[in-house]
């Protein structure tokens, strides 16, 4: 009995391929959310324009029929301000939603990277010392790259909100 473990190479590659396929799907989902936010903003802008046109028609009617120009201008200004405020609120909501989805995606990427590193570490621990020593010389060359990945993962983790890390 030994501590050696045999890993099915095809199964490991299949898992890596699944990870590669999952990440682009999350990016496409974020893009869909972003375009949905843009569509909502365009709809709000169209509604604002419709409200402004309606207010202008109403103001013209009041001017022609009753001569109440001051009242018509006030009503028009209120309607325009309300439409602009609603448009800004919709835009803020869409931006917040897109940001939260992207932050969640960032957290998932960080967790996936950490899982991969843990798996590699576990596999390295299971190797016999002689195999690790031969690979250590090759790994020394990769230490700089690994340190850079670690720093980047820590930076991503620090930026993600607490809810995305749990």
CSV table of C-alpha atoms in Angstrom, one decimal:
chain,number,residue,atom,x,y,z
A,1,UNK,CA,0.0,0.0,0.0
A,2,UNK,CA,1.3,3.4,-1.0
A,3,UNK,CA,0.1,6.9,-0.9
A,4,UNK,CA,0.2,7.1,-4.7
A,5,UNK,CA,-3.0,7.9,-6.6
A,6,UNK,CA,-3.7,7.3,-10.2
A,7,UNK,CA,-5.8,10.0,-11.9
A,8,UNK,CA,-7.7,9.5,-15.1
A,9,UNK,CA,-6.1,12.0,-17.4
A,10,UNK,CA,-9.2,12.1,-19.7
A,11,UNK,CA,-11.5,12.9,-16.7
A,12,UNK,CA,-9.1,15.6,-15.5
A,13,UNK,CA,-9.1,17.2,-19.0
A,14,UNK,CA,-12.9,16.9,-19.1
A,15,UNK,CA,-13.2,18.8,-15.9
A,16,UNK,CA,-10.8,21.5,-17.2
A,17,UNK,CA,-12.9,21.8,-20.4
A,18,UNK,CA,-16.1,22.2,-18.3
A,19,UNK,CA,-14.4,25.0,-16.4
A,20,UNK,CA,-13.4,26.7,-19.7
A,21,UNK,CA,-17.0,26.4,-21.0
A,22,UNK,CA,-18.6,27.7,-17.8
A,23,UNK,CA,-16.7,31.0,-17.6
A,24,UNK,CA,-17.6,32.3,-21.1
A,25,UNK,CA,-21.3,31.5,-20.3
A,26,UNK,CA,-21.1,33.7,-17.2
A,27,UNK,CA,-19.6,36.5,-19.3
A,28,UNK,CA,-22.3,36.2,-21.9
A,29,UNK,CA,-24.9,36.3,-19.1
A,30,UNK,CA,-23.3,39.5,-17.8
A,31,UNK,CA,-23.4,41.0,-21.3
A,32,UNK,CA,-27.1,40.1,-21.7
A,33,UNK,CA,-27.8,41.8,-18.4
A,34,UNK,CA,-25.9,44.9,-19.5
A,35,UNK,CA,-27.8,45.0,-22.8
A,36,UNK,CA,-31.1,44.6,-20.9
A,37,UNK,CA,-30.2,47.6,-18.8
A,38,UNK,CA,-29.5,49.6,-21.9
A,39,UNK,CA,-32.8,48.6,-23.4
A,40,UNK,CA,-34.6,49.7,-20.2
A,41,UNK,CA,-32.7,53.0,-20.3
A,42,UNK,CA,-33.8,53.5,-24.0
A,43,UNK,CA,-37.4,52.7,-23.1
A,44,UNK,CA,-37.3,55.2,-20.2
A,45,UNK,CA,-35.9,57.8,-22.6
A,46,UNK,CA,-38.6,57.1,-25.1
A,47,UNK,CA,-41.2,57.4,-22.3
A,48,UNK,CA,-39.6,60.7,-21.2
A,49,UNK,CA,-39.8,62.0,-24.8
A,50,UNK,CA,-43.5,60.9,-25.0
A,51,UNK,CA,-44.3,62.7,-21.8
A,52,UNK,CA,-42.5,65.8,-22.9
A,53,UNK,CA,-44.4,65.8,-26.2
A,54,UNK,CA,-47.6,65.3,-24.3
A,55,UNK,CA,-46.8,68.1,-22.0
A,56,UNK,CA,-46.0,70.4,-24.9
A,57,UNK,CA,-49.4,69.5,-26.5
A,58,UNK,CA,-51.2,70.1,-23.3
A,59,UNK,CA,-49.4,73.5,-22.8
A,60,UNK,CA,-50.3,74.6,-26.3
A,61,UNK,CA,-53.9,73.7,-25.7
A,62,UNK,CA,-54.0,75.7,-22.4
A,63,UNK,CA,-52.3,78.7,-24.1
A,64,UNK,CA,-54.8,78.6,-26.9
A,65,UNK,CA,-57.9,77.9,-24.9
A,66,UNK,CA,-57.4,79.6,-21.6
A,67,UNK,CA,-54.3,81.7,-21.8
A,68,UNK,CA,-52.7,80.0,-18.8
A,69,UNK,CA,-49.1,80.0,-20.0
A,70,UNK,CA,-47.6,80.1,-16.5
A,71,UNK,CA,-49.6,77.0,-15.4
A,72,UNK,CA,-48.7,75.1,-18.5
A,73,UNK,CA,-45.0,75.8,-18.2
A,74,UNK,CA,-45.1,74.7,-14.6
A,75,UNK,CA,-46.9,71.4,-15.4
A,76,UNK,CA,-44.5,70.8,-18.3
A,77,UNK,CA,-41.4,71.4,-16.1
A,78,UNK,CA,-42.8,69.0,-13.5
A,79,UNK,CA,-43.5,66.3,-16.0
A,80,UNK,CA,-40.0,66.6,-17.6
A,81,UNK,CA,-38.4,66.6,-14.2
A,82,UNK,CA,-40.4,63.5,-13.1
A,83,UNK,CA,-39.4,61.7,-16.4
A,84,UNK,CA,-35.8,62.6,-16.0
A,85,UNK,CA,-35.8,61.4,-12.4
A,86,UNK,CA,-37.5,58.2,-13.3
A,87,UNK,CA,-35.0,57.7,-16.2
A,88,UNK,CA,-32.0,58.3,-13.8
A,89,UNK,CA,-33.5,55.9,-11.2
A,90,UNK,CA,-33.9,53.1,-13.9
A,91,UNK,CA,-30.3,53.8,-15.0
A,92,UNK,CA,-29.0,53.5,-11.5
A,93,UNK,CA,-30.9,50.3,-10.9
A,94,UNK,CA,-29.6,48.8,-14.1
A,95,UNK,CA,-26.0,49.8,-13.2
A,96,UNK,CA,-26.3,48.4,-9.7
A,97,UNK,CA,-27.7,45.1,-11.0
A,98,UNK,CA,-25.0,44.8,-13.6
A,99,UNK,CA,-22.3,45.6,-11.0
A,100,UNK,CA,-23.6,43.0,-8.6
A,101,UNK,CA,-23.7,40.3,-11.3
A,102,UNK,CA,-20.1,41.2,-12.4
A,103,UNK,CA,-18.9,41.2,-8.7
A,104,UNK,CA,-20.6,37.8,-8.2
A,105,UNK,CA,-18.9,36.5,-11.4
A,106,UNK,CA,-15.6,37.8,-10.1
A,107,UNK,CA,-16.1,36.0,-6.8
A,108,UNK,CA,-16.9,32.7,-8.7
A,109,UNK,CA,-13.7,33.1,-10.8
A,110,UNK,CA,-11.6,33.6,-7.6
A,111,UNK,CA,-13.2,30.6,-6.0
A,112,UNK,CA,-12.7,28.5,-9.1
A,113,UNK,CA,-9.0,29.5,-9.2
A,114,UNK,CA,-8.6,28.7,-5.5
A,115,UNK,CA,-10.2,25.3,-6.1
A,116,UNK,CA,-7.9,24.5,-8.9
A,117,UNK,CA,-4.8,25.5,-6.8
A,118,UNK,CA,-6.0,23.4,-3.9
A,119,UNK,CA,-6.4,20.4,-6.3
A,120,UNK,CA,-3.0,20.9,-7.7
A,121,UNK,CA,-1.6,21.2,-4.2
A,122,UNK,CA,-3.4,18.0,-3.1
A,123,UNK,CA,-2.0,16.2,-6.1
A,124,UNK,CA,1.5,17.4,-5.4
A,125,UNK,CA,1.2,16.2,-1.9
A,126,UNK,CA,0.3,12.7,-3.0
A,127,UNK,CA,3.3,12.4,-5.3
A,128,UNK,CA,6.3,10.4,-4.2
A,129,UNK,CA,9.2,12.7,-3.0
A,130,UNK,CA,11.4,11.7,-5.9
A,131,UNK,CA,8.9,12.8,-8.5
A,132,UNK,CA,8.3,16.1,-6.7
A,133,UNK,CA,12.1,16.7,-6.5
A,134,UNK,CA,12.5,16.3,-10.3
A,135,UNK,CA,9.6,18.6,-10.9
A,136,UNK,CA,10.8,21.1,-8.3
A,137,UNK,CA,13.5,22.4,-10.7
A,138,UNK,CA,10.8,23.1,-13.3
A,139,UNK,CA,8.4,24.5,-10.7
A,140,UNK,CA,11.1,26.9,-9.5
A,141,UNK,CA,10.9,28.6,-12.9
A,142,UNK,CA,7.1,28.9,-12.5
A,143,UNK,CA,7.2,30.3,-8.9
A,144,UNK,CA,7.3,33.9,-10.2
A,145,UNK,CA,4.1,33.3,-12.3
A,146,UNK,CA,2.4,31.5,-9.4
A,147,UNK,CA,3.2,34.4,-7.0
A,148,UNK,CA,1.7,36.8,-9.5
A,149,UNK,CA,-1.5,34.7,-9.7
A,150,UNK,CA,-1.7,34.6,-5.9
A,151,UNK,CA,-1.4,38.3,-5.7
A,152,UNK,CA,-4.0,38.8,-8.4
A,153,UNK,CA,-6.4,36.3,-6.7
A,154,UNK,CA,-5.9,38.2,-3.3
A,155,UNK,CA,-6.7,41.5,-5.0
A,156,UNK,CA,-9.8,40.1,-6.6
A,157,UNK,CA,-10.9,38.6,-3.3
A,158,UNK,CA,-10.3,41.9,-1.5
A,159,UNK,CA,-12.5,43.8,-4.1
A,160,UNK,CA,-15.4,41.3,-3.9
A,161,UNK,CA,-18.0,42.2,-1.3
A,162,UNK,CA,-18.5,39.9,1.6
A,163,UNK,CA,-21.7,38.4,0.2
A,164,UNK,CA,-19.8,37.3,-3.0
A,165,UNK,CA,-17.1,35.6,-1.0
A,166,UNK,CA,-19.4,33.3,1.0
